[in-house]
PDB file of N, CA and C in Angstrom:
ATOM      1  N   UNK E  72      -2.512   9.664   4.268  1.00  0.00           N
ATOM      2  CA  UNK E  72      -1.835   8.797   5.220  1.00  0.00           C
ATOM      3  C   UNK E  72      -1.649   7.394   4.645  1.00  0.00           C
ATOM      4  N   UNK E  73      -2.545   6.962   3.746  1.00  0.00           N
ATOM      5  CA  UNK E  73      -2.407   5.632   3.153  1.00  0.00           C
ATOM      6  C   UNK E  73      -1.102   5.507   2.379  1.00  0.00           C
ATOM      7  N   UNK E  74      -0.739   6.567   1.643  1.00  0.00           N
ATOM      8  CA  UNK E  74       0.491   6.488   0.852  1.00  0.00           C
ATOM      9  C   UNK E  74       1.724   6.405   1.736  1.00  0.00           C
ATOM     10  N   UNK E  75       1.625   6.862   2.943  1.00  0.00           N
ATOM     11  CA  UNK E  75       2.736   6.779   3.888  1.00  0.00           C
ATOM     12  C   UNK E  75       2.760   5.421   4.582  1.00  0.00           C
ATOM     13  N   UNK E  76       1.601   4.852   4.828  1.00  0.00           N
ATOM     14  CA  UNK E  76       1.492   3.613   5.595  1.00  0.00           C
ATOM     15  C   UNK E  76       2.066   2.415   4.845  1.00  0.00           C
ATOM     16  N   UNK E  77       1.803   2.325   3.555  1.00  0.00           N
ATOM     17  CA  UNK E  77       2.248   1.166   2.775  1.00  0.00           C
ATOM     18  C   UNK E  77       3.773   1.028   2.773  1.00  0.00           C
ATOM     19  N   UNK E  78       4.531   2.116   2.479  1.00  0.00           N
ATOM     20  CA  UNK E  78       5.994   1.957   2.543  1.00  0.00           C
ATOM     21  C   UNK E  78       6.513   1.646   3.947  1.00  0.00           C
ATOM     22  N   UNK E  79       5.838   2.160   4.964  1.00  0.00           N
ATOM     23  CA  UNK E  79       6.272   1.858   6.334  1.00  0.00           C
ATOM     24  C   UNK E  79       6.091   0.383   6.650  1.00  0.00           C
ATOM     25  N   UNK E  80       4.996  -0.198   6.189  1.00  0.00           N
ATOM     26  CA  UNK E  80       4.763  -1.628   6.404  1.00  0.00           C
ATOM     27  C   UNK E  80       5.813  -2.440   5.653  1.00  0.00           C
ATOM     28  N   UNK E  81       6.096  -2.034   4.424  1.00  0.00           N
ATOM     29  CA  UNK E  81       7.110  -2.738   3.638  1.00  0.00           C
ATOM     30  C   UNK E  81       8.479  -2.634   4.303  1.00  0.00           C
ATOM     31  N   UNK E  82       8.819  -1.452   4.779  1.00  0.00           N
ATOM     32  CA  UNK E  82      10.106  -1.273   5.457  1.00  0.00           C
ATOM     33  C   UNK E  82      10.159  -2.097   6.739  1.00  0.00           C
ATOM     34  N   UNK E  83       9.039  -2.164   7.443  1.00  0.00           N
ATOM     35  CA  UNK E  83       8.984  -2.972   8.660  1.00  0.00           C
ATOM     36  C   UNK E  83       9.193  -4.447   8.372  1.00  0.00           C
ATOM     37  N   UNK E  84       8.582  -4.926   7.300  1.00  0.00           N
ATOM     38  CA  UNK E  84       8.749  -6.330   6.927  1.00  0.00           C
ATOM     39  C   UNK E  84      10.190  -6.623   6.533  1.00  0.00           C
ATOM     40  N   UNK E  85      10.793  -5.711   5.776  1.00  0.00           N
ATOM     41  CA  UNK E  85      12.179  -5.917   5.380  1.00  0.00           C
ATOM     42  C   UNK E  85      13.127  -5.779   6.566  1.00  0.00           C
ATOM     43  N   UNK E  86      12.740  -4.946   7.533  1.00  0.00           N
ATOM     44  CA  UNK E  86      13.554  -4.790   8.732  1.00  0.00           C
ATOM     45  C   UNK E  86      13.649  -6.126   9.465  1.00  0.00           C
ATOM     46  N   UNK E  87      12.545  -6.843   9.517  1.00  0.00           N
ATOM     47  CA  UNK E  87      12.541  -8.136  10.194  1.00  0.00           C
ATOM     48  C   UNK E  87      13.417  -9.146   9.471  1.00  0.00           C
ATOM     49  N   UNK E  88      13.616  -8.924   8.165  1.00  0.00           N
ATOM     50  CA  UNK E  88      14.453  -9.851   7.414  1.00  0.00           C
ATOM     51  C   UNK E  88      15.939  -9.538   7.561  1.00  0.00           C
ATOM     52  N   UNK E  89      16.277  -8.403   8.181  1.00  0.00           N
ATOM     53  CA  UNK E  89      17.668  -8.149   8.529  1.00  0.00           C
ATOM     54  C   UNK E  89      18.412  -7.113   7.711  1.00  0.00           C
ATOM     55  N   UNK E  90      17.766  -6.290   6.916  1.00  0.00           N
ATOM     56  CA  UNK E  90      18.467  -5.271   6.135  1.00  0.00           C
ATOM     57  C   UNK E  90      18.614  -4.005   6.979  1.00  0.00           C
ATOM     58  N   UNK E  91      19.840  -3.645   7.334  1.00  0.00           N
ATOM     59  CA  UNK E  91      20.087  -2.514   8.228  1.00  0.00           C
ATOM     60  C   UNK E  91      19.664  -1.190   7.605  1.00  0.00           C
ATOM     61  N   UNK E  92      19.870  -1.024   6.291  1.00  0.00           N
ATOM     62  CA  UNK E  92      19.496   0.232   5.634  1.00  0.00           C
ATOM     63  C   UNK E  92      17.995   0.433   5.691  1.00  0.00           C
ATOM     64  N   UNK E  93      17.245  -0.608   5.360  1.00  0.00           N
ATOM     65  CA  UNK E  93      15.788  -0.486   5.378  1.00  0.00           C
ATOM     66  C   UNK E  93      15.250  -0.421   6.797  1.00  0.00           C
ATOM     67  N   UNK E  94      15.920  -1.085   7.713  1.00  0.00           N
ATOM     68  CA  UNK E  94      15.506  -0.980   9.115  1.00  0.00           C
ATOM     69  C   UNK E  94      15.654   0.455   9.590  1.00  0.00           C
ATOM     70  N   UNK E  95      16.778   1.064   9.275  1.00  0.00           N
ATOM     71  CA  UNK E  95      16.994   2.462   9.644  1.00  0.00           C
ATOM     72  C   UNK E  95      15.992   3.379   8.986  1.00  0.00           C
ATOM     73  N   UNK E  96      15.667   3.102   7.726  1.00  0.00           N
ATOM     74  CA  UNK E  96      14.692   3.929   7.013  1.00  0.00           C
ATOM     75  C   UNK E  96      13.314   3.815   7.645  1.00  0.00           C
ATOM     76  N   UNK E  97      12.921   2.612   8.002  1.00  0.00           N
ATOM     77  CA  UNK E  97      11.606   2.420   8.628  1.00  0.00           C
ATOM     78  C   UNK E  97      11.515   3.090   9.988  1.00  0.00           C
ATOM     79  N   UNK E  98      12.542   2.934  10.781  1.00  0.00           N
ATOM     80  CA  UNK E  98      12.559   3.556  12.106  1.00  0.00           C
ATOM     81  C   UNK E  98      12.597   5.073  11.976  1.00  0.00           C
ATOM     82  N   UNK E  99      13.427   5.565  11.066  1.00  0.00           N
ATOM     83  CA  UNK E  99      13.527   7.012  10.859  1.00  0.00           C
ATOM     84  C   UNK E  99      12.239   7.614  10.341  1.00  0.00           C
ATOM     85  N   UNK E 100      11.573   6.908   9.427  1.00  0.00           N
ATOM     86  CA  UNK E 100      10.307   7.409   8.888  1.00  0.00           C
ATOM     87  C   UNK E 100       9.245   7.470   9.972  1.00  0.00           C
ATOM     88  N   UNK E 101       9.187   6.439  10.792  1.00  0.00           N
ATOM     89  CA  UNK E 101       8.220   6.440  11.892  1.00  0.00           C
ATOM     90  C   UNK E 101       8.494   7.551  12.891  1.00  0.00           C
ATOM     91  N   UNK E 102       9.765   7.727  13.236  1.00  0.00           N
ATOM     92  CA  UNK E 102      10.124   8.783  14.184  1.00  0.00           C
ATOM     93  C   UNK E 102       9.865  10.162  13.602  1.00  0.00           C
ATOM     94  N   UNK E 103      10.185  10.343  12.326  1.00  0.00           N
ATOM     95  CA  UNK E 103       9.954  11.636  11.681  1.00  0.00           C
ATOM     96  C   UNK E 103       8.478  11.967  11.583  1.00  0.00           C
ATOM     97  N   UNK E 104       7.665  10.969  11.242  1.00  0.00           N
ATOM     98  CA  UNK E 104       6.218  11.188  11.148  1.00  0.00           C
ATOM     99  C   UNK E 104       5.627  11.490  12.515  1.00  0.00           C
ATOM    100  N   UNK E 105       6.070  10.764  13.526  1.00  0.00           N
ATOM    101  CA  UNK E 105       5.551  10.989  14.879  1.00  0.00           C
ATOM    102  C   UNK E 105       5.937  12.364  15.396  1.00  0.00           C
ATOM    103  N   UNK E 106       7.179  12.756  15.165  1.00  0.00           N
ATOM    104  CA  UNK E 106       7.629  14.081  15.601  1.00  0.00           C
ATOM    105  C   UNK E 106       6.842  15.175  14.905  1.00  0.00           C
ATOM    106  N   UNK E 107       6.638  15.025  13.600  1.00  0.00           N
ATOM    107  CA  UNK E 107       5.882  16.031  12.851  1.00  0.00           C
ATOM    108  C   UNK E 107       4.435  16.101  13.328  1.00  0.00           C
ATOM    109  N   UNK E 108       3.853  14.951  13.646  1.00  0.00           N
ATOM    110  CA  UNK E 108       2.464  14.943  14.114  1.00  0.00           C
ATOM    111  C   UNK E 108       2.336  15.641  15.463  1.00  0.00           C
ATOM    112  N   UNK E 109       3.278  15.386  16.354  1.00  0.00           N
ATOM    113  CA  UNK E 109       3.236  15.988  17.688  1.00  0.00           C
ATOM    114  C   UNK E 109       3.448  17.499  17.620  1.00  0.00           C
ATOM    115  N   UNK E 110       4.319  17.927  16.713  1.00  0.00           N
ATOM    116  CA  UNK E 110       4.624  19.356  16.610  1.00  0.00           C
ATOM    117  C   UNK E 110       3.724  20.073  15.606  1.00  0.00           C
ATOM    118  N   UNK E 111       2.697  19.386  15.141  1.00  0.00           N
ATOM    119  CA  UNK E 111       1.740  19.933  14.169  1.00  0.00           C
ATOM    120  C   UNK E 111       2.417  20.333  12.865  1.00  0.00           C
ATOM    121  N   UNK E 112       3.430  19.600  12.480  1.00  0.00           N
ATOM    122  CA  UNK E 112       4.134  19.852  11.227  1.00  0.00           C
ATOM    123  C   UNK E 112       3.578  18.976  10.115  1.00  0.00           C
ATOM    124  N   UNK E 113       4.274  18.947   9.007  1.00  0.00           N
ATOM    125  CA  UNK E 113       3.891  18.154   7.849  1.00  0.00           C
ATOM    126  C   UNK E 113       4.352  16.713   8.076  1.00  0.00           C
ATOM    127  N   UNK E 114       3.407  15.814   8.307  1.00  0.00           N
ATOM    128  CA  UNK E 114       3.727  14.423   8.648  1.00  0.00           C
ATOM    129  C   UNK E 114       4.438  13.725   7.496  1.00  0.00           C
ATOM    130  N   UNK E 115       3.956  13.948   6.274  1.00  0.00           N
ATOM    131  CA  UNK E 115       4.569  13.287   5.117  1.00  0.00           C
ATOM    132  C   UNK E 115       6.018  13.740   4.946  1.00  0.00           C
ATOM    133  N   UNK E 116       6.255  15.038   5.060  1.00  0.00           N
ATOM    134  CA  UNK E 116       7.616  15.562   4.919  1.00  0.00           C
ATOM    135  C   UNK E 116       8.498  15.051   6.056  1.00  0.00           C
ATOM    136  N   UNK E 117       7.953  14.980   7.251  1.00  0.00           N
ATOM    137  CA  UNK E 117       8.714  14.453   8.386  1.00  0.00           C
ATOM    138  C   UNK E 117       9.116  13.009   8.176  1.00  0.00           C
ATOM    139  N   UNK E 118       8.212  12.220   7.602  1.00  0.00           N
ATOM    140  CA  UNK E 118       8.515  10.812   7.347  1.00  0.00           C
ATOM    141  C   UNK E 118       9.585  10.660   6.274  1.00  0.00           C
ATOM    142  N   UNK E 119       9.503  11.490   5.248  1.00  0.00           N
ATOM    143  CA  UNK E 119      10.492  11.410   4.167  1.00  0.00           C
ATOM    144  C   UNK E 119      11.883  11.774   4.680  1.00  0.00           C
ATOM    145  N   UNK E 120      11.968  12.881   5.397  1.00  0.00           N
ATOM    146  CA  UNK E 120      13.268  13.318   5.926  1.00  0.00           C
ATOM    147  C   UNK E 120      13.792  12.313   6.950  1.00  0.00           C
ATOM    148  N   UNK E 121      12.920  11.860   7.844  1.00  0.00           N
ATOM    149  CA  UNK E 121      13.332  10.870   8.842  1.00  0.00           C
ATOM    150  C   UNK E 121      13.762   9.559   8.210  1.00  0.00           C
ATOM    151  N   UNK E 122      13.040   9.143   7.177  1.00  0.00           N
ATOM    152  CA  UNK E 122      13.394   7.903   6.483  1.00  0.00           C
ATOM    153  C   UNK E 122      14.744   7.988   5.801  1.00  0.00           C
ATOM    154  N   UNK E 123      15.007   9.123   5.172  1.00  0.00           N
ATOM    155  CA  UNK E 123      16.299   9.305   4.498  1.00  0.00           C
ATOM    156  C   UNK E 123      17.443   9.300   5.509  1.00  0.00           C
ATOM    157  N   UNK E 124      17.258  10.023   6.596  1.00  0.00           N
ATOM    158  CA  UNK E 124      18.297  10.066   7.630  1.00  0.00           C
ATOM    159  C   UNK E 124      18.490   8.688   8.259  1.00  0.00           C
ATOM    160  N   UNK E 125      17.384   7.996   8.510  1.00  0.00           N
ATOM    161  CA  UNK E 125      17.470   6.658   9.098  1.00  0.00           C
ATOM    162  C   UNK E 125      18.164   5.663   8.189  1.00  0.00           C
ATOM    163  N   UNK E 126      17.942   5.784   6.882  1.00  0.00           N
ATOM    164  CA  UNK E 126      18.596   4.886   5.930  1.00  0.00           C
ATOM    165  C   UNK E 126      20.108   5.071   5.959  1.00  0.00           C
ATOM    166  N   UNK E 127      20.540   6.317   6.053  1.00  0.00           N
ATOM    167  CA  UNK E 127      21.979   6.590   6.124  1.00  0.00           C
ATOM    168  C   UNK E 127      22.568   6.004   7.403  1.00  0.00           C
ATOM    169  N   UNK E 128      21.901   6.245   8.514  1.00  0.00           N
ATOM    170  CA  UNK E 128      22.390   5.719   9.792  1.00  0.00           C
ATOM    171  C   UNK E 128      22.405   4.194   9.773  1.00  0.00           C
ATOM    172  N   UNK E 129      21.338   3.594   9.247  1.00  0.00           N
ATOM    173  CA  UNK E 129      21.281   2.134   9.171  1.00  0.00           C
ATOM    174  C   UNK E 129      22.386   1.553   8.312  1.00  0.00           C
ATOM    175  N   UNK E 130      22.708   2.235   7.222  1.00  0.00           N
ATOM    176  CA  UNK E 130      23.778   1.763   6.339  1.00  0.00           C
ATOM    177  C   UNK E 130      25.129   1.836   7.040  1.00  0.00           C
ATOM    178  N   UNK E 131      25.382   2.937   7.723  1.00  0.00           N
ATOM    179  CA  UNK E 131      26.666   3.117   8.406  1.00  0.00           C
ATOM    180  C   UNK E 131      26.819   2.124   9.554  1.00  0.00           C
ATOM    181  N   UNK E 132      25.775   1.965  10.345  1.00  0.00           N
ATOM    182  CA  UNK E 132      25.841   1.063  11.500  1.00  0.00           C
ATOM    183  C   UNK E 132      25.864  -0.395  11.060  1.00  0.00           C
ATOM    184  N   UNK E 133      25.152  -0.694   9.974  1.00  0.00           N
ATOM    185  CA  UNK E 133      25.041  -2.077   9.522  1.00  0.00           C
ATOM    186  C   UNK E 133      26.302  -2.639   8.901  1.00  0.00           C
ATOM    187  N   UNK E 134      27.274  -1.807   8.635  1.00  0.00           N
ATOM    188  CA  UNK E 134      28.508  -2.296   7.986  1.00  0.00           C
ATOM    189  C   UNK E 134      29.478  -2.871   8.954  1.00  0.00           C
TER     190      UNK E 134
END
């Protein structure tokens, strides 16, 4: 979980600075990890997939 927490904190800090791509990645990673935890899935894989999807959404919306 430590390896997942550090990038989430970094993404959160960058989100506050206004980068839409990283904001989307941070939100997506958190949502993916939470969903995986609730459904007893792989939390790390959920965070990676959620982060990737969130980054795409953040990039599209941020333009």
